[in-house]
Amino acid sequence: MREDDPAPSSRKRWGAVNNDTQTTATRAERPATFTWQPPFWLVVAVVFLLTLLVRVYVLGVYGIPSSSMESTLNPGDRVIVSKWSGGSGIARGDIVVFDGESTFGPVPGAESGPVEKLLGKLEGHEPRSVYVKRVIGVGGDRIVCCDAGGKITVNGKAINEPYVYAGNPPSEQKFDITVPPGRLWLMGDHRSQSADSRAHLGSPGGGTVAVDDVIGPVMFRYWPLNRIGAVGS
């Protein structure tokens, strides 16, 4: 050992002090962690806003007020409507919710609560003028009631309608109409109880409804629980 070398014990003590100094410096350099928890009222407000946006622009919830769509949809049923697609892609047989203010007028006896009125303003339609019917014809179709067998024909071909309410004929009212482009001919499944396109032949549009007035197709029934499930054509 050289005389100028520090004693082993001195080197160990110096190393220990140096390590302690580094550890202390490292601890001092670490940034303090910061966690932010939003206040409860802000969480509620964001959830409410998101729910409102979904309700207005994506999925609508509607109650069935009358028997015009029995037995497919009964009074008191609650359904979910796809607003995302609106009237695009609508085909014969689809069940749609639409704004009939400019064609069918307000639903007789319908009442709107304050929440429905608010949503109606946000959605751009009068809740009392919202209808649900089945698409029988689209733009360009010639629809006639009825052929020799008592069936409705579309473009000369009789259509099969298993959804028509039991005991009802396809229609007791005769008609022969060609649906204008961009419009729909709509009828209820409970034909004897439905004031549909047939009842508005003398109204603007000749009983047809503009595709742009369609809010969306009915996708799903969530109430009552014993009838929960998809609502198809």
PDB file of C-alpha atoms in Angstrom:
ATOM      1  CA  MET A   1       0.000   0.000   0.000  1.00  0.00           C
ATOM      2  CA  ARG A   2       1.170   3.465  -0.862  1.00  0.00           C
ATOM      3  CA  GLU A   3       1.522   5.912   2.004  1.00  0.00           C
ATOM      4  CA  ASP A   4      -0.681   8.529   0.301  1.00  0.00           C
ATOM      5  CA  ASP A   5      -3.588   6.086  -0.212  1.00  0.00           C
ATOM      6  CA  PRO A   6      -6.436   6.615   2.213  1.00  0.00           C
ATOM      7  CA  ALA A   7      -7.116   3.864   4.638  1.00  0.00           C
ATOM      8  CA  PRO A   8      -9.778   1.320   3.512  1.00  0.00           C
ATOM      9  CA  SER A   9     -12.106   2.426   6.249  1.00  0.00           C
ATOM     10  CA  SER A  10     -11.848   6.018   5.010  1.00  0.00           C
ATOM     11  CA  ARG A  11     -12.687   4.998   1.438  1.00  0.00           C
ATOM     12  CA  LYS A  12     -15.748   3.083   2.628  1.00  0.00           C
ATOM     13  CA  ARG A  13     -16.962   6.006   4.689  1.00  0.00           C
ATOM     14  CA  TRP A  14     -16.484   8.391   1.787  1.00  0.00           C
ATOM     15  CA  GLY A  15     -18.354   6.082  -0.590  1.00  0.00           C
ATOM     16  CA  ALA A  16     -21.213   5.745   1.864  1.00  0.00           C
ATOM     17  CA  VAL A  17     -21.499   9.485   2.234  1.00  0.00           C
ATOM     18  CA  ASN A  18     -21.343   9.955  -1.523  1.00  0.00           C
ATOM     19  CA  ASN A  19     -24.108   7.395  -2.134  1.00  0.00           C
ATOM     20  CA  ASP A  20     -26.307   9.011   0.479  1.00  0.00           C
ATOM     21  CA  THR A  21     -25.778  12.367  -1.183  1.00  0.00           C
ATOM     22  CA  GLN A  22     -26.768  10.952  -4.606  1.00  0.00           C
ATOM     23  CA  THR A  23     -29.863   9.290  -3.194  1.00  0.00           C
ATOM     24  CA  THR A  24     -30.916  12.510  -1.510  1.00  0.00           C
ATOM     25  CA  ALA A  25     -30.360  14.443  -4.744  1.00  0.00           C
ATOM     26  CA  THR A  26     -32.355  11.902  -6.755  1.00  0.00           C
ATOM     27  CA  ARG A  27     -35.261  12.138  -4.364  1.00  0.00           C
ATOM     28  CA  ALA A  28     -35.163  15.902  -4.558  1.00  0.00           C
ATOM     29  CA  GLU A  29     -35.187  15.846  -8.358  1.00  0.00           C
ATOM     30  CA  ARG A  30     -38.306  13.638  -8.664  1.00  0.00           C
ATOM     31  CA  PRO A  31     -41.354  15.730  -9.576  1.00  0.00           C
ATOM     32  CA  ALA A  32     -44.269  15.533  -7.235  1.00  0.00           C
ATOM     33  CA  THR A  33     -47.118  13.444  -8.670  1.00  0.00           C
ATOM     34  CA  PHE A  34     -50.389  15.341  -9.228  1.00  0.00           C
ATOM     35  CA  THR A  35     -53.779  13.702  -9.580  1.00  0.00           C
ATOM     36  CA  TRP A  36     -56.902  15.682 -10.477  1.00  0.00           C
ATOM     37  CA  GLN A  37     -60.339  14.458  -9.604  1.00  0.00           C
ATOM     38  CA  PRO A  38     -63.187  16.303 -11.307  1.00  0.00           C
ATOM     39  CA  PRO A  39     -65.953  17.536  -9.029  1.00  0.00           C
ATOM     40  CA  PHE A  40     -69.126  15.480  -8.944  1.00  0.00           C
ATOM     41  CA  TRP A  41     -71.210  18.191 -10.600  1.00  0.00           C
ATOM     42  CA  LEU A  42     -68.847  18.252 -13.584  1.00  0.00           C
ATOM     43  CA  VAL A  43     -69.120  14.482 -14.035  1.00  0.00           C
ATOM     44  CA  VAL A  44     -72.914  14.727 -13.931  1.00  0.00           C
ATOM     45  CA  ALA A  45     -72.904  17.603 -16.434  1.00  0.00           C
ATOM     46  CA  VAL A  46     -70.660  15.734 -18.895  1.00  0.00           C
ATOM     47  CA  VAL A  47     -72.749  12.555 -18.646  1.00  0.00           C
ATOM     48  CA  PHE A  48     -75.935  14.563 -19.172  1.00  0.00           C
ATOM     49  CA  LEU A  49     -74.477  16.360 -22.195  1.00  0.00           C
ATOM     50  CA  LEU A  50     -73.262  13.129 -23.794  1.00  0.00           C
ATOM     51  CA  THR A  51     -76.628  11.471 -23.174  1.00  0.00           C
ATOM     52  CA  LEU A  52     -78.409  14.432 -24.728  1.00  0.00           C
ATOM     53  CA  LEU A  53     -76.166  14.380 -27.802  1.00  0.00           C
ATOM     54  CA  VAL A  54     -76.754  10.653 -28.276  1.00  0.00           C
ATOM     55  CA  ARG A  55     -80.501  11.127 -27.834  1.00  0.00           C
ATOM     56  CA  VAL A  56     -80.703  13.981 -30.337  1.00  0.00           C
ATOM     57  CA  TYR A  57     -78.305  12.757 -33.033  1.00  0.00           C
ATOM     58  CA  VAL A  58     -77.748   8.992 -32.693  1.00  0.00           C
ATOM     59  CA  LEU A  59     -80.503   7.028 -30.954  1.00  0.00           C
ATOM     60  CA  GLY A  60     -84.025   8.180 -30.152  1.00  0.00           C
ATOM     61  CA  VAL A  61     -86.435   6.689 -27.637  1.00  0.00           C
ATOM     62  CA  TYR A  62     -90.135   6.742 -28.466  1.00  0.00           C
ATOM     63  CA  GLY A  63     -93.349   5.424 -26.989  1.00  0.00           C
ATOM     64  CA  ILE A  64     -96.103   3.879 -29.108  1.00  0.00           C
ATOM     65  CA  PRO A  65     -99.291   5.849 -28.342  1.00  0.00           C
ATOM     66  CA  SER A  66    -101.903   4.066 -30.460  1.00  0.00           C
ATOM     67  CA  SER A  67    -103.001   0.740 -31.905  1.00  0.00           C
ATOM     68  CA  SER A  68    -102.223   1.647 -35.537  1.00  0.00           C
ATOM     69  CA  MET A  69     -99.187  -0.675 -35.684  1.00  0.00           C
ATOM     70  CA  GLU A  70    -100.652  -3.674 -33.843  1.00  0.00           C
ATOM     71  CA  SER A  71     -99.668  -6.423 -33.467  1.00  0.00           C
ATOM     72  CA  THR A  72     -96.113  -5.507 -34.431  1.00  0.00           C
ATOM     73  CA  LEU A  73     -96.041  -2.585 -31.998  1.00  0.00           C
ATOM     74  CA  ASN A  74     -98.633  -2.264 -29.265  1.00  0.00           C
ATOM     75  CA  PRO A  75     -99.749   0.804 -27.301  1.00  0.00           C
ATOM     76  CA  GLY A  76     -97.287   1.402 -24.483  1.00  0.00           C
ATOM     77  CA  ASP A  77     -94.349  -0.251 -26.222  1.00  0.00           C
ATOM     78  CA  ARG A  78     -91.071   1.656 -26.020  1.00  0.00           C
ATOM     79  CA  VAL A  79     -88.700   1.515 -28.970  1.00  0.00           C
ATOM     80  CA  ILE A  80     -85.235   2.692 -29.959  1.00  0.00           C
ATOM     81  CA  VAL A  81     -84.845   4.468 -33.290  1.00  0.00           C
ATOM     82  CA  SER A  82     -81.602   4.870 -35.232  1.00  0.00           C
ATOM     83  CA  LYS A  83     -81.300   8.580 -36.003  1.00  0.00           C
ATOM     84  CA  TRP A  84     -77.795   8.244 -37.374  1.00  0.00           C
ATOM     85  CA  SER A  85     -79.009   7.012 -40.753  1.00  0.00           C
ATOM     86  CA  GLY A  86     -82.184   9.109 -40.880  1.00  0.00           C
ATOM     87  CA  GLY A  87     -84.066   8.361 -44.077  1.00  0.00           C
ATOM     88  CA  SER A  88     -81.093   7.063 -46.045  1.00  0.00           C
ATOM     89  CA  GLY A  89     -81.274   3.428 -47.068  1.00  0.00           C
ATOM     90  CA  ILE A  90     -84.974   3.101 -46.224  1.00  0.00           C
ATOM     91  CA  ALA A  91     -86.570   0.172 -48.054  1.00  0.00           C
ATOM     92  CA  ARG A  92     -90.025  -1.334 -48.450  1.00  0.00           C
ATOM     93  CA  GLY A  93     -91.112  -3.119 -45.310  1.00  0.00           C
ATOM     94  CA  ASP A  94     -89.087  -0.960 -42.913  1.00  0.00           C
ATOM     95  CA  ILE A  95     -90.839   0.503 -39.878  1.00  0.00           C
ATOM     96  CA  VAL A  96     -89.952   4.166 -39.540  1.00  0.00           C
ATOM     97  CA  VAL A  97     -90.584   7.055 -37.178  1.00  0.00           C
ATOM     98  CA  PHE A  98     -91.174  10.305 -39.045  1.00  0.00           C
ATOM     99  CA  ASP A  99     -92.210  13.920 -38.616  1.00  0.00           C
ATOM    100  CA  GLY A 100     -95.663  14.260 -40.144  1.00  0.00           C
ATOM    101  CA  GLU A 101     -96.233  17.922 -39.310  1.00  0.00           C
ATOM    102  CA  SER A 102     -96.257  19.022 -42.966  1.00  0.00           C
ATOM    103  CA  THR A 103     -98.289  16.038 -44.189  1.00  0.00           C
ATOM    104  CA  PHE A 104    -100.290  14.152 -41.551  1.00  0.00           C
ATOM    105  CA  GLY A 105    -100.571  16.931 -38.970  1.00  0.00           C
ATOM    106  CA  PRO A 106    -100.649  16.432 -35.184  1.00  0.00           C
ATOM    107  CA  VAL A 107    -101.616  13.014 -33.835  1.00  0.00           C
ATOM    108  CA  PRO A 108    -105.242  13.291 -32.625  1.00  0.00           C
ATOM    109  CA  GLY A 109    -105.366  13.501 -28.838  1.00  0.00           C
ATOM    110  CA  ALA A 110    -101.583  13.426 -28.443  1.00  0.00           C
ATOM    111  CA  GLU A 111    -100.087  15.363 -25.534  1.00  0.00           C
ATOM    112  CA  SER A 112     -96.481  16.459 -25.083  1.00  0.00           C
ATOM    113  CA  GLY A 113     -94.753  16.762 -21.716  1.00  0.00           C
ATOM    114  CA  PRO A 114     -92.127  19.437 -20.962  1.00  0.00           C
ATOM    115  CA  VAL A 115     -89.217  17.050 -21.583  1.00  0.00           C
ATOM    116  CA  GLU A 116     -90.681  15.937 -24.923  1.00  0.00           C
ATOM    117  CA  LYS A 117     -91.218  19.555 -25.941  1.00  0.00           C
ATOM    118  CA  LEU A 118     -87.609  20.417 -25.098  1.00  0.00           C
ATOM    119  CA  LEU A 119     -86.284  17.430 -27.031  1.00  0.00           C
ATOM    120  CA  GLY A 120     -88.607  18.290 -29.906  1.00  0.00           C
ATOM    121  CA  LYS A 121     -87.106  21.770 -30.139  1.00  0.00           C
ATOM    122  CA  LEU A 122     -83.591  20.353 -30.102  1.00  0.00           C
ATOM    123  CA  GLU A 123     -84.498  17.748 -32.717  1.00  0.00           C
ATOM    124  CA  GLY A 124     -86.426  20.194 -34.875  1.00  0.00           C
ATOM    125  CA  HIS A 125     -89.900  18.666 -34.821  1.00  0.00           C
ATOM    126  CA  GLU A 126     -93.170  18.840 -32.926  1.00  0.00           C
ATOM    127  CA  PRO A 127     -93.556  15.741 -30.692  1.00  0.00           C
ATOM    128  CA  ARG A 128     -97.309  15.613 -31.340  1.00  0.00           C
ATOM    129  CA  SER A 129     -96.608  15.199 -35.060  1.00  0.00           C
ATOM    130  CA  VAL A 130     -94.306  12.192 -34.748  1.00  0.00           C
ATOM    131  CA  TYR A 131     -95.701   8.991 -36.292  1.00  0.00           C
ATOM    132  CA  VAL A 132     -94.610   5.393 -36.718  1.00  0.00           C
ATOM    133  CA  LYS A 133     -95.667   3.476 -39.850  1.00  0.00           C
ATOM    134  CA  ARG A 134     -94.441   0.830 -42.266  1.00  0.00           C
ATOM    135  CA  VAL A 135     -92.939   1.673 -45.657  1.00  0.00           C
ATOM    136  CA  ILE A 136     -95.040   0.134 -48.424  1.00  0.00           C
ATOM    137  CA  GLY A 137     -93.626   2.060 -51.381  1.00  0.00           C
ATOM    138  CA  VAL A 138     -90.623   4.225 -52.211  1.00  0.00           C
ATOM    139  CA  GLY A 139     -90.029   6.838 -54.892  1.00  0.00           C
ATOM    140  CA  GLY A 140     -91.076   5.651 -58.345  1.00  0.00           C
ATOM    141  CA  ASP A 141     -93.283   2.786 -57.111  1.00  0.00           C
ATOM    142  CA  ARG A 142     -96.826   2.429 -58.372  1.00  0.00           C
ATOM    143  CA  ILE A 143     -99.023   1.163 -55.546  1.00  0.00           C
ATOM    144  CA  VAL A 144    -102.526  -0.117 -56.200  1.00  0.00           C
ATOM    145  CA  CYS A 145    -105.249  -1.495 -53.977  1.00  0.00           C
ATOM    146  CA  CYS A 146    -106.176  -4.024 -54.751  1.00  0.00           C
ATOM    147  CA  ASP A 147    -105.835  -6.921 -57.204  1.00  0.00           C
ATOM    148  CA  ALA A 148    -108.433  -9.638 -57.812  1.00  0.00           C
ATOM    149  CA  GLY A 149    -107.142 -11.505 -54.775  1.00  0.00           C
ATOM    150  CA  GLY A 150    -107.571  -8.478 -52.523  1.00  0.00           C
ATOM    151  CA  LYS A 151    -103.841  -7.828 -52.182  1.00  0.00           C
ATOM    152  CA  ILE A 152    -101.936  -4.569 -52.582  1.00  0.00           C
ATOM    153  CA  THR A 153     -99.669  -4.525 -55.610  1.00  0.00           C
ATOM    154  CA  VAL A 154     -96.368  -2.696 -55.996  1.00  0.00           C
ATOM    155  CA  ASN A 155     -95.280  -2.205 -59.593  1.00  0.00           C
ATOM    156  CA  GLY A 156     -97.812  -4.799 -60.702  1.00  0.00           C
ATOM    157  CA  LYS A 157     -96.788  -7.510 -58.234  1.00  0.00           C
ATOM    158  CA  ALA A 158     -98.920  -8.549 -55.264  1.00  0.00           C
ATOM    159  CA  ILE A 159     -97.054  -8.220 -51.973  1.00  0.00           C
ATOM    160  CA  ASN A 160     -97.258 -10.643 -49.072  1.00  0.00           C
ATOM    161  CA  GLU A 161     -98.059  -8.881 -45.785  1.00  0.00           C
ATOM    162  CA  PRO A 162     -97.936 -11.332 -42.861  1.00  0.00           C
ATOM    163  CA  TYR A 163     -97.697  -8.391 -40.446  1.00  0.00           C
ATOM    164  CA  VAL A 164    -101.229  -7.104 -41.187  1.00  0.00           C
ATOM    165  CA  TYR A 165    -103.429  -7.289 -38.092  1.00  0.00           C
ATOM    166  CA  ALA A 166    -105.396 -10.534 -37.906  1.00  0.00           C
ATOM    167  CA  GLY A 167    -108.817 -10.217 -39.511  1.00  0.00           C
ATOM    168  CA  ASN A 168    -107.968  -7.029 -41.415  1.00  0.00           C
ATOM    169  CA  PRO A 169    -107.852  -6.933 -45.216  1.00  0.00           C
ATOM    170  CA  PRO A 170    -104.800  -5.221 -46.750  1.00  0.00           C
ATOM    171  CA  SER A 171    -107.017  -2.169 -47.292  1.00  0.00           C
ATOM    172  CA  GLU A 172    -110.698  -1.443 -47.578  1.00  0.00           C
ATOM    173  CA  GLN A 173    -109.925   1.863 -49.273  1.00  0.00           C
ATOM    174  CA  LYS A 174    -109.059   1.707 -52.950  1.00  0.00           C
ATOM    175  CA  PHE A 175    -106.138   3.722 -54.296  1.00  0.00           C
ATOM    176  CA  ASP A 176    -103.795   3.900 -57.253  1.00  0.00           C
ATOM    177  CA  ILE A 177    -100.767   6.131 -56.771  1.00  0.00           C
ATOM    178  CA  THR A 178     -97.263   6.545 -58.103  1.00  0.00           C
ATOM    179  CA  VAL A 179     -94.908   7.656 -55.333  1.00  0.00           C
ATOM    180  CA  PRO A 180     -92.927  10.778 -56.320  1.00  0.00           C
ATOM    181  CA  PRO A 181     -89.116  10.632 -56.118  1.00  0.00           C
ATOM    182  CA  GLY A 182     -87.775  11.249 -52.632  1.00  0.00           C
ATOM    183  CA  ARG A 183     -91.051  10.314 -50.957  1.00  0.00           C
ATOM    184  CA  LEU A 184     -92.624   7.281 -49.247  1.00  0.00           C
ATOM    185  CA  TRP A 185     -96.041   5.629 -49.062  1.00  0.00           C
ATOM    186  CA  LEU A 186     -96.656   4.583 -45.445  1.00  0.00           C
ATOM    187  CA  MET A 187     -99.302   2.403 -43.810  1.00  0.00           C
ATOM    188  CA  GLY A 188     -99.998   1.022 -40.352  1.00  0.00           C
ATOM    189  CA  ASP A 189    -100.135  -2.735 -39.744  1.00  0.00           C
ATOM    190  CA  HIS A 190    -103.540  -2.458 -38.058  1.00  0.00           C
ATOM    191  CA  ARG A 191    -105.148  -1.239 -41.248  1.00  0.00           C
ATOM    192  CA  SER A 192    -108.620  -0.576 -39.862  1.00  0.00           C
ATOM    193  CA  GLN A 193    -107.173   1.584 -37.056  1.00  0.00           C
ATOM    194  CA  SER A 194    -104.493   3.481 -38.964  1.00  0.00           C
ATOM    195  CA  ALA A 195    -104.846   6.990 -40.389  1.00  0.00           C
ATOM    196  CA  ASP A 196    -101.916   6.672 -42.763  1.00  0.00           C
ATOM    197  CA  SER A 197    -101.084   7.667 -46.347  1.00  0.00           C
ATOM    198  CA  ARG A 198    -104.528   6.487 -47.462  1.00  0.00           C
ATOM    199  CA  ALA A 199    -106.218   9.033 -45.201  1.00  0.00           C
ATOM    200  CA  HIS A 200    -104.179  11.917 -46.628  1.00  0.00           C
ATOM    201  CA  LEU A 201    -104.555  11.442 -50.363  1.00  0.00           C
ATOM    202  CA  GLY A 202    -105.906  14.983 -50.592  1.00  0.00           C
ATOM    203  CA  SER A 203    -103.169  16.487 -48.411  1.00  0.00           C
ATOM    204  CA  PRO A 204     -99.919  18.053 -49.674  1.00  0.00           C
ATOM    205  CA  GLY A 205     -97.835  15.280 -51.210  1.00  0.00           C
ATOM    206  CA  GLY A 206    -100.882  13.138 -51.973  1.00  0.00           C
ATOM    207  CA  GLY A 207    -100.477  11.138 -48.786  1.00  0.00           C
ATOM    208  CA  THR A 208     -96.780  10.511 -49.305  1.00  0.00           C
ATOM    209  CA  VAL A 209     -94.090  11.587 -46.841  1.00  0.00           C
ATOM    210  CA  ALA A 210     -90.712  13.084 -47.743  1.00  0.00           C
ATOM    211  CA  VAL A 211     -87.699  10.887 -47.068  1.00  0.00           C
ATOM    212  CA  ASP A 212     -86.138  13.935 -45.386  1.00  0.00           C
ATOM    213  CA  ASP A 213     -88.945  13.849 -42.798  1.00  0.00           C
ATOM    214  CA  VAL A 214     -87.940  10.362 -41.644  1.00  0.00           C
ATOM    215  CA  ILE A 215     -86.334  10.494 -38.205  1.00  0.00           C
ATOM    216  CA  GLY A 216     -85.077   6.928 -38.482  1.00  0.00           C
ATOM    217  CA  PRO A 217     -85.964   3.240 -38.638  1.00  0.00           C
ATOM    218  CA  VAL A 218     -87.239   1.418 -35.569  1.00  0.00           C
ATOM    219  CA  MET A 219     -84.470  -0.945 -34.438  1.00  0.00           C
ATOM    220  CA  PHE A 220     -85.318  -2.361 -31.024  1.00  0.00           C
ATOM    221  CA  ARG A 221     -88.143  -2.662 -28.512  1.00  0.00           C
ATOM    222  CA  TYR A 222     -86.958  -2.456 -24.908  1.00  0.00           C
ATOM    223  CA  TRP A 223     -90.342  -2.342 -23.180  1.00  0.00           C
ATOM    224  CA  PRO A 224     -92.287  -4.319 -22.072  1.00  0.00           C
ATOM    225  CA  LEU A 225     -89.684  -6.821 -20.945  1.00  0.00           C
ATOM    226  CA  ASN A 226     -91.703  -9.811 -22.147  1.00  0.00           C
ATOM    227  CA  ARG A 227     -91.589  -8.395 -25.708  1.00  0.00           C
ATOM    228  CA  ILE A 228     -88.034  -7.108 -25.689  1.00  0.00           C
ATOM    229  CA  GLY A 229     -86.093  -7.633 -28.909  1.00  0.00           C
ATOM    230  CA  ALA A 230     -85.298  -6.421 -32.400  1.00  0.00           C
ATOM    231  CA  VAL A 231     -88.059  -4.946 -34.544  1.00  0.00           C
ATOM    232  CA  GLY A 232     -87.574  -6.033 -38.131  1.00  0.00           C
ATOM    233  CA  SER A 233     -89.376  -5.651 -41.411  1.00  0.00           C
TER     234      SER A 233
END
